[in-house]
Amino acid sequence: MLVILVLLSEEVAYAFNLVTPALPNMAATFQTPDIAWVSTLFTLTGAISAPLVGKLADRDGKKKWLLITTGCMAVGSLIVALAPTFPIVLIGRAVEGFGLAIVPIVYSLMRDIFPKRMLAVAVSLATAGIGVTTITGPIFAGLLIDNFGYQGVFFALAIFPLIIGALVLLVVPESPIRVPTRIDWTGGLLLGATIAVVLFGIGEGGTWGWTSWKTLSCGALAIAVFIVWIQQAKRSDHPLIDLSVLRGRPIVTTLITQFTGQAVIALQFVLLSFIVQTPIALGLTYGLGETAGFMARITTPAGVASVLMGLLVGYLAERRGARLPNWIGFALMAAGSLVLAFSHKEFVPILAGYLIYAFGGGLISAAIPNLVIAATPVRLQAVTASTVNVVGSLGSAVAVQIGFAILALNVATVIDGSPIYGGSGFTTVYILAAALAVIGLVATLLMPHGRKPQSTEALT
């Protein structure tokens, strides 16, 4: 049963780790400059739906909603695999995005059905399983893309959930716990609209012009809807995001690190996909001219480094607090991003820069959950964890959209309708990643919590 729940968590991670290496192939196939939306729409849908689905699972049954969200993953992946046009691809990715609720539901179900003595081990194994996908994902992606094109990835992502869903149906028990609650559909709609308008404005700003009336109108509309959402959340008895948990320096600084950390992680993986697969013959200042499978030569050692750093965080948090590994992690992410900003033409410096970043990414990925615990009273940890997940998803979505907007300003040439970005664009985006990491570093240094051993600092 535990193995099945771990595989469910891995299913969501593979929806990132298998798809990102396929983006260059998809951009060429559909001849589109808007390929960023393949990642952004998936993350956006998940960010908004995960809190809503989580409440539905508490109310109606966690196993029931695991099956529904797993079905969404399968159906969405199949839509993408068979899509004749790019808009259909985006519809499929939006449907897939509902599967992002799987991971928090899995953790919640574990809490309900496992004895307390087994819970820590179960959660650790699920977390480790997600970490393993950073190693295996690019390997599988390379094999599928190089032999079957991007469609191979999405057919695999459609079949895997069906198998795991059948095992869940047959083996995993339903939680006996039900929590009567009201669902904040209005809040979800308003927040989703705000984020969608912001991302759309960013994505089209380069085409429209950043000072054009269309771009400015998107900004004004987003601000107006955001203000309405805040007022609605304050009045609601069951808001999508409880704004009361956002008060105080501990949680604000932690949310900043989550946003910036996930933003850097998303940018690094997406940029690497294009750098590895862009042909050398184009004569650009980047591009290894390799296949998707070649990415594994970089991402596999980086994944191992990330997992090892995650284990180190547990040791450091118990003895020095989680703040130390977090600021070290952001420093390494900034350093790795700067290496890649100015050295993205040859394999060795690319590997070195990505490894430096990966050591940092592993540290912050494990440290931030510990900092959330240290920053939050026990009675608020569930709602805070949900908010942190939403903020992390938004960090990924916004960063990828901004990154591609910058790349779109630096198009070197267009081949078969697909833009080939100039090297200066990659330099700029890597510098952006370094700047985001520095912001995360500063936020960590300003944290009043995480300075003591974890066991002595948890709030009550």
Short mmCIF file of C-alpha atoms in Angstrom, two decimals:
data_model
loop_
_atom_site.label_atom_id
_atom_site.label_comp_id
_atom_site.label_asym_id
_atom_site.label_seq_id
_atom_site.Cartn_x
_atom_site.Cartn_y
_atom_site.Cartn_z
CA MET A 1 0.00 0.00 0.00
CA LEU A 2 2.81 2.41 0.89
CA VAL A 3 4.55 1.67 -2.40
CA ILE A 4 1.38 2.59 -4.30
CA LEU A 5 1.10 5.94 -2.51
CA VAL A 6 4.78 6.65 -3.21
CA LEU A 7 4.20 5.89 -6.90
CA LEU A 8 1.25 8.31 -6.87
CA SER A 9 3.56 11.08 -5.66
CA GLU A 10 6.10 10.19 -8.34
CA GLU A 11 3.37 10.38 -10.97
CA VAL A 12 3.01 14.12 -10.36
CA ALA A 13 6.77 14.71 -10.39
CA TYR A 14 7.07 12.91 -13.72
CA ALA A 15 4.54 15.33 -15.20
CA PHE A 16 7.30 17.95 -14.73
CA ASN A 17 10.45 15.91 -15.26
CA LEU A 18 9.32 14.09 -18.40
CA VAL A 19 7.64 17.04 -20.09
CA THR A 20 10.30 19.75 -19.73
CA PRO A 21 12.87 17.95 -21.93
CA ALA A 22 10.13 17.60 -24.57
CA LEU A 23 9.49 21.36 -24.87
CA PRO A 24 11.96 22.00 -27.73
CA ASN A 25 10.47 19.10 -29.69
CA MET A 26 6.95 20.39 -29.09
CA ALA A 27 7.88 23.95 -30.06
CA ALA A 28 9.26 22.70 -33.38
CA THR A 29 6.29 20.40 -34.02
CA PHE A 30 3.62 23.05 -33.44
CA GLN A 31 5.75 25.95 -34.76
CA THR A 32 4.81 28.12 -31.81
CA PRO A 33 6.63 30.82 -29.84
CA ASP A 34 4.24 30.24 -26.92
CA ILE A 35 5.67 26.94 -25.70
CA ALA A 36 6.06 28.32 -22.16
CA TRP A 37 2.32 27.84 -21.69
CA VAL A 38 2.80 24.05 -21.72
CA SER A 39 4.51 24.39 -18.33
CA THR A 40 2.72 27.50 -17.11
CA LEU A 41 -0.85 26.33 -17.64
CA PHE A 42 -0.18 23.01 -15.91
CA THR A 43 1.27 24.79 -12.88
CA LEU A 44 -1.39 27.51 -12.85
CA THR A 45 -4.27 25.03 -12.89
CA GLY A 46 -2.63 23.04 -10.11
CA ALA A 47 -1.93 26.09 -7.96
CA ILE A 48 -5.58 27.13 -7.95
CA SER A 49 -7.21 23.70 -7.90
CA ALA A 50 -5.03 22.01 -5.26
CA PRO A 51 -6.50 23.89 -2.24
CA LEU A 52 -10.04 23.40 -3.56
CA VAL A 53 -9.54 19.70 -4.29
CA GLY A 54 -7.86 19.28 -0.90
CA LYS A 55 -11.00 20.55 0.84
CA LEU A 56 -13.21 18.36 -1.33
CA ALA A 57 -11.06 15.37 -0.35
CA ASP A 58 -11.43 16.21 3.34
CA ARG A 59 -15.20 16.45 2.88
CA ASP A 60 -15.96 13.59 0.47
CA GLY A 61 -13.10 11.12 0.95
CA LYS A 62 -9.41 11.21 0.09
CA LYS A 63 -9.31 7.95 -1.85
CA LYS A 64 -12.22 9.14 -3.99
CA TRP A 65 -10.41 12.32 -4.96
CA LEU A 66 -7.11 10.52 -5.51
CA LEU A 67 -8.91 8.45 -8.13
CA ILE A 68 -10.50 11.53 -9.71
CA THR A 69 -7.25 13.51 -9.89
CA THR A 70 -5.33 10.48 -11.15
CA GLY A 71 -7.97 10.18 -13.86
CA CYS A 72 -7.41 13.84 -14.76
CA MET A 73 -3.70 13.12 -15.20
CA ALA A 74 -4.45 10.22 -17.55
CA VAL A 75 -7.11 12.03 -19.59
CA GLY A 76 -5.10 15.24 -19.86
CA SER A 77 -1.97 13.38 -20.98
CA LEU A 78 -3.94 11.46 -23.60
CA ILE A 79 -5.42 14.71 -24.94
CA VAL A 80 -1.91 16.15 -25.36
CA ALA A 81 -0.56 12.98 -26.98
CA LEU A 82 -3.33 13.01 -29.59
CA ALA A 83 -3.65 16.81 -29.97
CA PRO A 84 -3.69 17.99 -33.60
CA THR A 85 -3.20 21.66 -32.67
CA PHE A 86 -1.41 23.64 -29.98
CA PRO A 87 -4.60 24.97 -28.29
CA ILE A 88 -5.70 21.35 -27.74
CA VAL A 89 -2.31 20.68 -26.14
CA LEU A 90 -2.96 23.50 -23.68
CA ILE A 91 -6.42 22.14 -22.86
CA GLY A 92 -4.84 18.78 -22.09
CA ARG A 93 -2.19 20.34 -19.86
CA ALA A 94 -4.87 22.28 -17.97
CA VAL A 95 -6.74 19.03 -17.30
CA GLU A 96 -3.47 17.42 -16.19
CA GLY A 97 -2.92 20.28 -13.76
CA PHE A 98 -5.69 19.03 -11.47
CA GLY A 99 -3.34 16.16 -10.68
CA LEU A 100 -1.09 18.49 -8.68
CA ALA A 101 -3.52 17.99 -5.79
CA ILE A 102 -2.40 14.35 -5.58
CA VAL A 103 0.69 14.96 -3.42
CA PRO A 104 -0.99 16.87 -0.54
CA ILE A 105 -3.88 14.37 -0.59
CA VAL A 106 -1.40 11.48 -0.38
CA TYR A 107 0.26 13.02 2.67
CA SER A 108 -3.12 13.65 4.28
CA LEU A 109 -4.29 10.09 3.58
CA MET A 110 -1.07 8.71 5.08
CA ARG A 111 -1.80 10.64 8.25
CA ASP A 112 -5.27 9.07 8.42
CA ILE A 113 -4.48 5.41 7.66
CA PHE A 114 -0.96 4.77 8.97
CA PRO A 115 -0.08 4.32 12.67
CA LYS A 116 1.81 7.27 14.14
CA ARG A 117 4.96 5.17 14.50
CA MET A 118 4.98 4.60 10.72
CA LEU A 119 3.92 8.06 9.58
CA ALA A 120 7.34 9.73 9.53
CA VAL A 121 8.81 6.84 7.56
CA ALA A 122 5.90 6.85 5.09
CA VAL A 123 6.16 10.58 4.43
CA SER A 124 9.95 10.38 4.11
CA LEU A 125 9.65 7.59 1.55
CA ALA A 126 7.10 9.57 -0.46
CA THR A 127 9.40 12.61 -0.42
CA ALA A 128 12.39 10.47 -1.39
CA GLY A 129 10.34 8.98 -4.22
CA ILE A 130 9.73 12.44 -5.62
CA GLY A 131 13.45 13.15 -5.34
CA VAL A 132 14.30 10.00 -7.27
CA THR A 133 12.28 11.26 -10.24
CA THR A 134 14.81 14.08 -10.69
CA ILE A 135 17.31 11.31 -11.50
CA THR A 136 15.14 8.90 -13.47
CA GLY A 137 12.82 11.40 -15.17
CA PRO A 138 15.28 12.83 -17.72
CA ILE A 139 16.54 9.32 -18.52
CA PHE A 140 13.03 8.08 -19.29
CA ALA A 141 12.25 11.32 -21.13
CA GLY A 142 15.29 10.94 -23.34
CA LEU A 143 14.40 7.37 -24.29
CA LEU A 144 10.79 8.29 -25.05
CA ILE A 145 11.46 11.52 -26.96
CA ASP A 146 14.38 10.18 -29.00
CA ASN A 147 12.39 7.12 -30.08
CA PHE A 148 8.76 8.28 -30.17
CA GLY A 149 8.83 12.08 -30.09
CA TYR A 150 7.05 14.14 -27.46
CA GLN A 151 3.96 11.95 -27.94
CA GLY A 152 5.82 9.07 -26.30
CA VAL A 153 6.13 11.10 -23.10
CA PHE A 154 2.43 11.85 -22.92
CA PHE A 155 1.32 8.33 -23.80
CA ALA A 156 3.52 7.13 -20.92
CA LEU A 157 2.01 9.78 -18.64
CA ALA A 158 -1.46 8.52 -19.65
CA ILE A 159 -0.73 4.84 -19.06
CA PHE A 160 1.11 5.21 -15.73
CA PRO A 161 -1.84 6.87 -13.88
CA LEU A 162 -4.25 4.21 -15.16
CA ILE A 163 -2.10 1.44 -13.69
CA ILE A 164 -1.57 3.24 -10.38
CA GLY A 165 -5.22 4.27 -10.21
CA ALA A 166 -6.30 0.63 -10.57
CA LEU A 167 -3.97 -0.34 -7.73
CA VAL A 168 -5.36 2.46 -5.56
CA LEU A 169 -8.90 1.27 -6.24
CA LEU A 170 -8.04 -2.32 -5.29
CA VAL A 171 -5.56 -1.92 -2.42
CA VAL A 172 -5.67 1.50 -0.74
CA PRO A 173 -8.39 1.94 1.94
CA GLU A 174 -10.55 5.03 2.16
CA SER A 175 -9.95 7.39 5.05
CA PRO A 176 -12.68 7.19 7.70
CA ILE A 177 -12.24 10.87 8.52
CA ARG A 178 -14.59 13.48 7.07
CA VAL A 179 -14.31 17.22 7.66
CA PRO A 180 -17.48 19.20 6.85
CA THR A 181 -16.40 22.35 5.05
CA ARG A 182 -17.55 24.91 2.52
CA ILE A 183 -15.65 25.33 -0.71
CA ASP A 184 -14.55 28.84 -1.70
CA TRP A 185 -15.34 28.60 -5.40
CA THR A 186 -15.54 32.38 -5.73
CA GLY A 187 -12.09 32.84 -4.21
CA GLY A 188 -10.62 30.24 -6.53
CA LEU A 189 -12.16 31.92 -9.56
CA LEU A 190 -10.95 35.39 -8.55
CA LEU A 191 -7.40 34.31 -7.69
CA GLY A 192 -7.20 32.18 -10.82
CA ALA A 193 -8.36 35.09 -12.96
CA THR A 194 -5.79 37.40 -11.36
CA ILE A 195 -2.91 35.05 -12.03
CA ALA A 196 -4.08 34.17 -15.54
CA VAL A 197 -4.30 37.84 -16.54
CA VAL A 198 -0.83 38.55 -15.10
CA LEU A 199 0.74 35.60 -16.92
CA PHE A 200 -1.06 36.45 -20.16
CA GLY A 201 0.17 40.03 -19.97
CA ILE A 202 3.73 38.86 -19.35
CA GLY A 203 3.54 36.35 -22.18
CA GLU A 204 2.22 38.87 -24.71
CA GLY A 205 4.05 41.95 -23.43
CA GLY A 206 7.02 41.43 -25.72
CA THR A 207 4.72 41.28 -28.76
CA TRP A 208 2.42 44.11 -27.77
CA GLY A 209 5.11 46.32 -26.25
CA TRP A 210 5.57 46.69 -22.51
CA THR A 211 4.02 50.17 -22.47
CA SER A 212 1.18 49.42 -24.91
CA TRP A 213 -2.40 49.88 -23.78
CA LYS A 214 -3.01 46.13 -24.00
CA THR A 215 -0.18 45.28 -21.61
CA LEU A 216 -1.08 48.08 -19.21
CA SER A 217 -4.74 47.04 -19.33
CA CYS A 218 -3.77 43.52 -18.28
CA GLY A 219 -1.86 44.96 -15.34
CA ALA A 220 -4.73 47.21 -14.29
CA LEU A 221 -7.28 44.41 -14.62
CA ALA A 222 -5.11 42.05 -12.58
CA ILE A 223 -4.75 44.63 -9.79
CA ALA A 224 -8.50 45.27 -9.73
CA VAL A 225 -9.42 41.58 -9.57
CA PHE A 226 -6.72 40.98 -6.95
CA ILE A 227 -8.19 43.69 -4.71
CA VAL A 228 -11.65 42.14 -5.08
CA TRP A 229 -10.19 38.73 -4.15
CA ILE A 230 -8.55 40.13 -1.00
CA GLN A 231 -11.83 41.70 0.13
CA GLN A 232 -13.70 38.46 -0.62
CA ALA A 233 -11.12 36.39 1.29
CA LYS A 234 -11.45 38.64 4.34
CA ARG A 235 -15.23 38.20 4.38
CA SER A 236 -15.30 34.46 3.70
CA ASP A 237 -15.61 31.98 6.57
CA HIS A 238 -13.70 29.39 4.52
CA PRO A 239 -11.32 31.34 2.24
CA LEU A 240 -9.19 29.65 -0.40
CA ILE A 241 -6.14 31.17 1.31
CA ASP A 242 -6.43 32.29 4.92
CA LEU A 243 -4.83 35.75 4.82
CA SER A 244 -4.39 35.71 8.60
CA VAL A 245 -1.49 33.26 8.24
CA LEU A 246 0.41 35.76 6.09
CA ARG A 247 1.11 38.11 8.98
CA GLY A 248 4.48 38.37 10.64
CA ARG A 249 8.07 38.22 9.45
CA PRO A 250 8.56 34.45 9.95
CA ILE A 251 5.93 33.33 7.45
CA VAL A 252 6.44 36.24 5.02
CA THR A 253 10.17 35.55 4.70
CA THR A 254 9.48 31.83 4.34
CA LEU A 255 6.97 32.47 1.54
CA ILE A 256 9.49 34.68 -0.25
CA THR A 257 12.06 31.89 -0.15
CA GLN A 258 9.49 29.40 -1.45
CA PHE A 259 8.52 31.68 -4.34
CA THR A 260 12.07 32.52 -5.37
CA GLY A 261 13.38 28.99 -4.81
CA GLN A 262 10.76 27.32 -6.97
CA ALA A 263 11.20 30.06 -9.58
CA VAL A 264 14.92 29.33 -9.92
CA ILE A 265 14.36 25.56 -10.02
CA ALA A 266 11.81 25.92 -12.83
CA LEU A 267 14.01 28.26 -14.87
CA GLN A 268 17.08 26.05 -14.58
CA PHE A 269 15.40 22.90 -15.86
CA VAL A 270 13.60 24.63 -18.74
CA LEU A 271 16.69 26.52 -19.92
CA LEU A 272 18.82 23.37 -19.81
CA SER A 273 16.41 21.60 -22.18
CA PHE A 274 16.95 24.23 -24.88
CA ILE A 275 20.69 24.61 -24.34
CA VAL A 276 21.31 20.88 -24.71
CA GLN A 277 19.12 20.40 -27.80
CA THR A 278 19.86 23.54 -29.84
CA PRO A 279 22.04 22.60 -32.86
CA ILE A 280 25.70 23.65 -32.89
CA ALA A 281 25.43 24.32 -36.63
CA LEU A 282 23.38 27.45 -35.95
CA GLY A 283 26.55 29.14 -34.71
CA LEU A 284 25.00 30.59 -31.56
CA THR A 285 26.75 31.23 -28.26
CA TYR A 286 24.95 28.26 -26.74
CA GLY A 287 23.76 24.83 -27.84
CA LEU A 288 25.29 21.38 -27.51
CA GLY A 289 23.40 19.93 -30.48
CA GLU A 290 22.48 16.80 -28.54
CA THR A 291 19.31 14.75 -28.14
CA ALA A 292 16.91 14.86 -25.21
CA GLY A 293 18.54 11.71 -23.84
CA PHE A 294 21.85 13.55 -23.47
CA MET A 295 20.30 15.71 -20.75
CA ALA A 296 20.57 12.77 -18.37
CA ARG A 297 24.38 13.16 -18.37
CA ILE A 298 23.82 16.47 -16.61
CA THR A 299 20.62 15.91 -14.67
CA THR A 300 21.50 12.48 -13.24
CA PRO A 301 24.55 13.62 -11.23
CA ALA A 302 22.64 16.79 -10.37
CA GLY A 303 19.71 14.71 -9.12
CA VAL A 304 22.02 12.59 -6.97
CA ALA A 305 23.58 15.76 -5.56
CA SER A 306 20.14 17.18 -4.79
CA VAL A 307 19.00 14.02 -2.96
CA LEU A 308 22.22 13.90 -0.91
CA MET A 309 21.82 17.53 0.09
CA GLY A 310 18.25 16.80 1.17
CA LEU A 311 19.57 14.15 3.54
CA LEU A 312 22.16 16.59 4.87
CA VAL A 313 19.45 19.12 5.71
CA GLY A 314 17.87 16.71 8.18
CA TYR A 315 21.18 16.45 10.01
CA LEU A 316 21.82 20.21 10.01
CA ALA A 317 18.26 21.17 10.97
CA GLU A 318 18.42 19.00 14.08
CA ARG A 319 21.70 20.59 15.18
CA ARG A 320 21.86 24.13 13.78
CA GLY A 321 18.35 24.88 12.51
CA ALA A 322 17.04 24.96 8.93
CA ARG A 323 18.05 28.58 8.25
CA LEU A 324 21.73 27.65 7.77
CA PRO A 325 21.25 25.13 4.93
CA ASN A 326 18.66 27.42 3.35
CA TRP A 327 20.95 30.42 2.96
CA ILE A 328 23.83 28.20 1.84
CA GLY A 329 21.47 26.67 -0.71
CA PHE A 330 20.45 30.04 -2.14
CA ALA A 331 24.09 31.14 -2.30
CA LEU A 332 24.94 28.01 -4.32
CA MET A 333 21.93 28.51 -6.60
CA ALA A 334 23.04 32.08 -7.30
CA ALA A 335 26.61 30.96 -7.98
CA GLY A 336 25.52 28.15 -10.30
CA SER A 337 23.21 30.49 -12.20
CA LEU A 338 26.02 33.01 -12.73
CA VAL A 339 28.35 30.28 -14.02
CA LEU A 340 25.69 29.27 -16.55
CA ALA A 341 24.96 32.90 -17.45
CA PHE A 342 28.42 33.30 -18.94
CA SER A 343 29.36 29.69 -19.80
CA HIS A 344 26.61 27.85 -21.67
CA LYS A 345 28.40 26.69 -24.81
CA GLU A 346 30.58 23.77 -23.63
CA PHE A 347 29.57 20.63 -21.75
CA VAL A 348 31.99 20.87 -18.80
CA PRO A 349 31.08 24.40 -17.61
CA ILE A 350 27.39 23.63 -18.15
CA LEU A 351 27.71 20.51 -16.00
CA ALA A 352 29.69 22.41 -13.35
CA GLY A 353 27.21 25.28 -13.17
CA TYR A 354 24.21 22.97 -13.06
CA LEU A 355 25.81 20.83 -10.33
CA ILE A 356 26.52 23.90 -8.19
CA TYR A 357 22.90 24.96 -8.62
CA ALA A 358 21.66 21.42 -7.86
CA PHE A 359 23.54 21.27 -4.57
CA GLY A 360 21.77 24.48 -3.59
CA GLY A 361 18.40 23.35 -4.91
CA GLY A 362 18.58 20.17 -2.84
CA LEU A 363 19.34 22.17 0.30
CA ILE A 364 16.48 24.65 -0.04
CA SER A 365 13.94 22.04 -1.15
CA ALA A 366 14.46 20.16 2.10
CA ALA A 367 15.03 23.19 4.33
CA ILE A 368 11.91 25.21 3.45
CA PRO A 369 9.40 22.62 4.78
CA ASN A 370 11.32 22.66 8.06
CA LEU A 371 11.23 26.46 8.10
CA VAL A 372 7.46 26.37 7.56
CA ILE A 373 7.12 24.16 10.64
CA ALA A 374 9.36 26.46 12.68
CA ALA A 375 7.45 29.58 11.55
CA THR A 376 3.93 28.31 12.14
CA PRO A 377 1.93 27.34 15.23
CA VAL A 378 0.76 23.72 15.14
CA ARG A 379 -2.90 24.73 14.79
CA LEU A 380 -2.11 26.63 11.56
CA GLN A 381 0.39 24.28 9.93
CA ALA A 382 -2.09 22.61 7.56
CA VAL A 383 -3.46 25.86 6.12
CA THR A 384 0.04 27.37 5.98
CA ALA A 385 1.41 24.35 4.12
CA SER A 386 -1.37 24.75 1.55
CA THR A 387 -0.51 28.43 1.11
CA VAL A 388 3.18 27.63 0.74
CA ASN A 389 2.40 25.09 -1.99
CA VAL A 390 0.32 27.66 -3.89
CA VAL A 391 3.08 30.27 -3.62
CA GLY A 392 5.68 27.78 -4.87
CA SER A 393 3.54 26.87 -7.88
CA LEU A 394 3.06 30.55 -8.67
CA GLY A 395 6.80 31.10 -8.44
CA SER A 396 7.37 28.40 -11.05
CA ALA A 397 4.63 29.68 -13.37
CA VAL A 398 5.60 33.36 -13.20
CA ALA A 399 9.33 32.67 -13.61
CA VAL A 400 8.89 30.48 -16.68
CA GLN A 401 6.58 33.02 -18.30
CA ILE A 402 8.97 35.91 -17.60
CA GLY A 403 11.92 33.81 -18.76
CA PHE A 404 10.33 33.06 -22.13
CA ALA A 405 9.22 36.70 -22.48
CA ILE A 406 12.89 37.69 -22.14
CA LEU A 407 13.98 35.02 -24.62
CA ALA A 408 11.33 36.25 -27.07
CA LEU A 409 13.03 39.65 -27.08
CA ASN A 410 16.24 37.97 -28.27
CA VAL A 411 15.23 35.77 -31.21
CA ALA A 412 18.22 34.94 -33.43
CA THR A 413 16.25 33.29 -36.23
CA VAL A 414 13.03 31.45 -36.97
CA ILE A 415 13.07 27.92 -38.39
CA ASP A 416 9.81 26.38 -39.62
CA GLY A 417 7.82 28.85 -37.55
CA SER A 418 9.67 28.04 -34.31
CA PRO A 419 11.89 30.78 -32.81
CA ILE A 420 15.55 30.07 -32.11
CA TYR A 421 16.58 32.29 -29.22
CA GLY A 422 19.81 34.28 -29.11
CA GLY A 423 22.49 33.58 -26.54
CA SER A 424 22.09 37.01 -24.92
CA GLY A 425 18.57 36.03 -23.91
CA PHE A 426 19.86 33.01 -22.01
CA THR A 427 22.48 35.15 -20.29
CA THR A 428 19.78 37.58 -19.17
CA VAL A 429 17.47 34.84 -17.87
CA TYR A 430 20.29 33.15 -15.95
CA ILE A 431 21.14 36.51 -14.39
CA LEU A 432 17.46 36.80 -13.45
CA ALA A 433 17.70 33.36 -11.81
CA ALA A 434 20.77 34.51 -9.87
CA ALA A 435 18.95 37.67 -8.76
CA LEU A 436 15.97 35.62 -7.56
CA ALA A 437 18.35 33.40 -5.60
CA VAL A 438 19.92 36.47 -3.99
CA ILE A 439 16.44 37.69 -2.97
CA GLY A 440 15.84 34.28 -1.41
CA LEU A 441 19.19 34.51 0.36
CA VAL A 442 18.39 37.95 1.80
CA ALA A 443 14.94 36.76 2.93
CA THR A 444 16.58 33.80 4.67
CA LEU A 445 19.08 36.03 6.48
CA LEU A 446 16.16 38.19 7.69
CA MET A 447 14.33 35.20 9.16
CA PRO A 448 13.86 35.37 12.93
CA HIS A 449 13.27 31.59 12.99
CA GLY A 450 15.22 28.55 11.89
CA ARG A 451 18.28 29.55 13.92
CA LYS A 452 17.90 26.89 16.60
CA PRO A 453 17.83 23.08 16.43
CA GLN A 454 14.53 21.97 14.87
CA SER A 455 13.40 19.97 17.89
CA THR A 456 13.56 23.02 20.16
CA GLU A 457 11.95 25.61 17.88
CA ALA A 458 8.58 24.22 16.73
CA LEU A 459 5.80 26.62 17.68
CA THR A 460 2.72 25.61 19.62
#
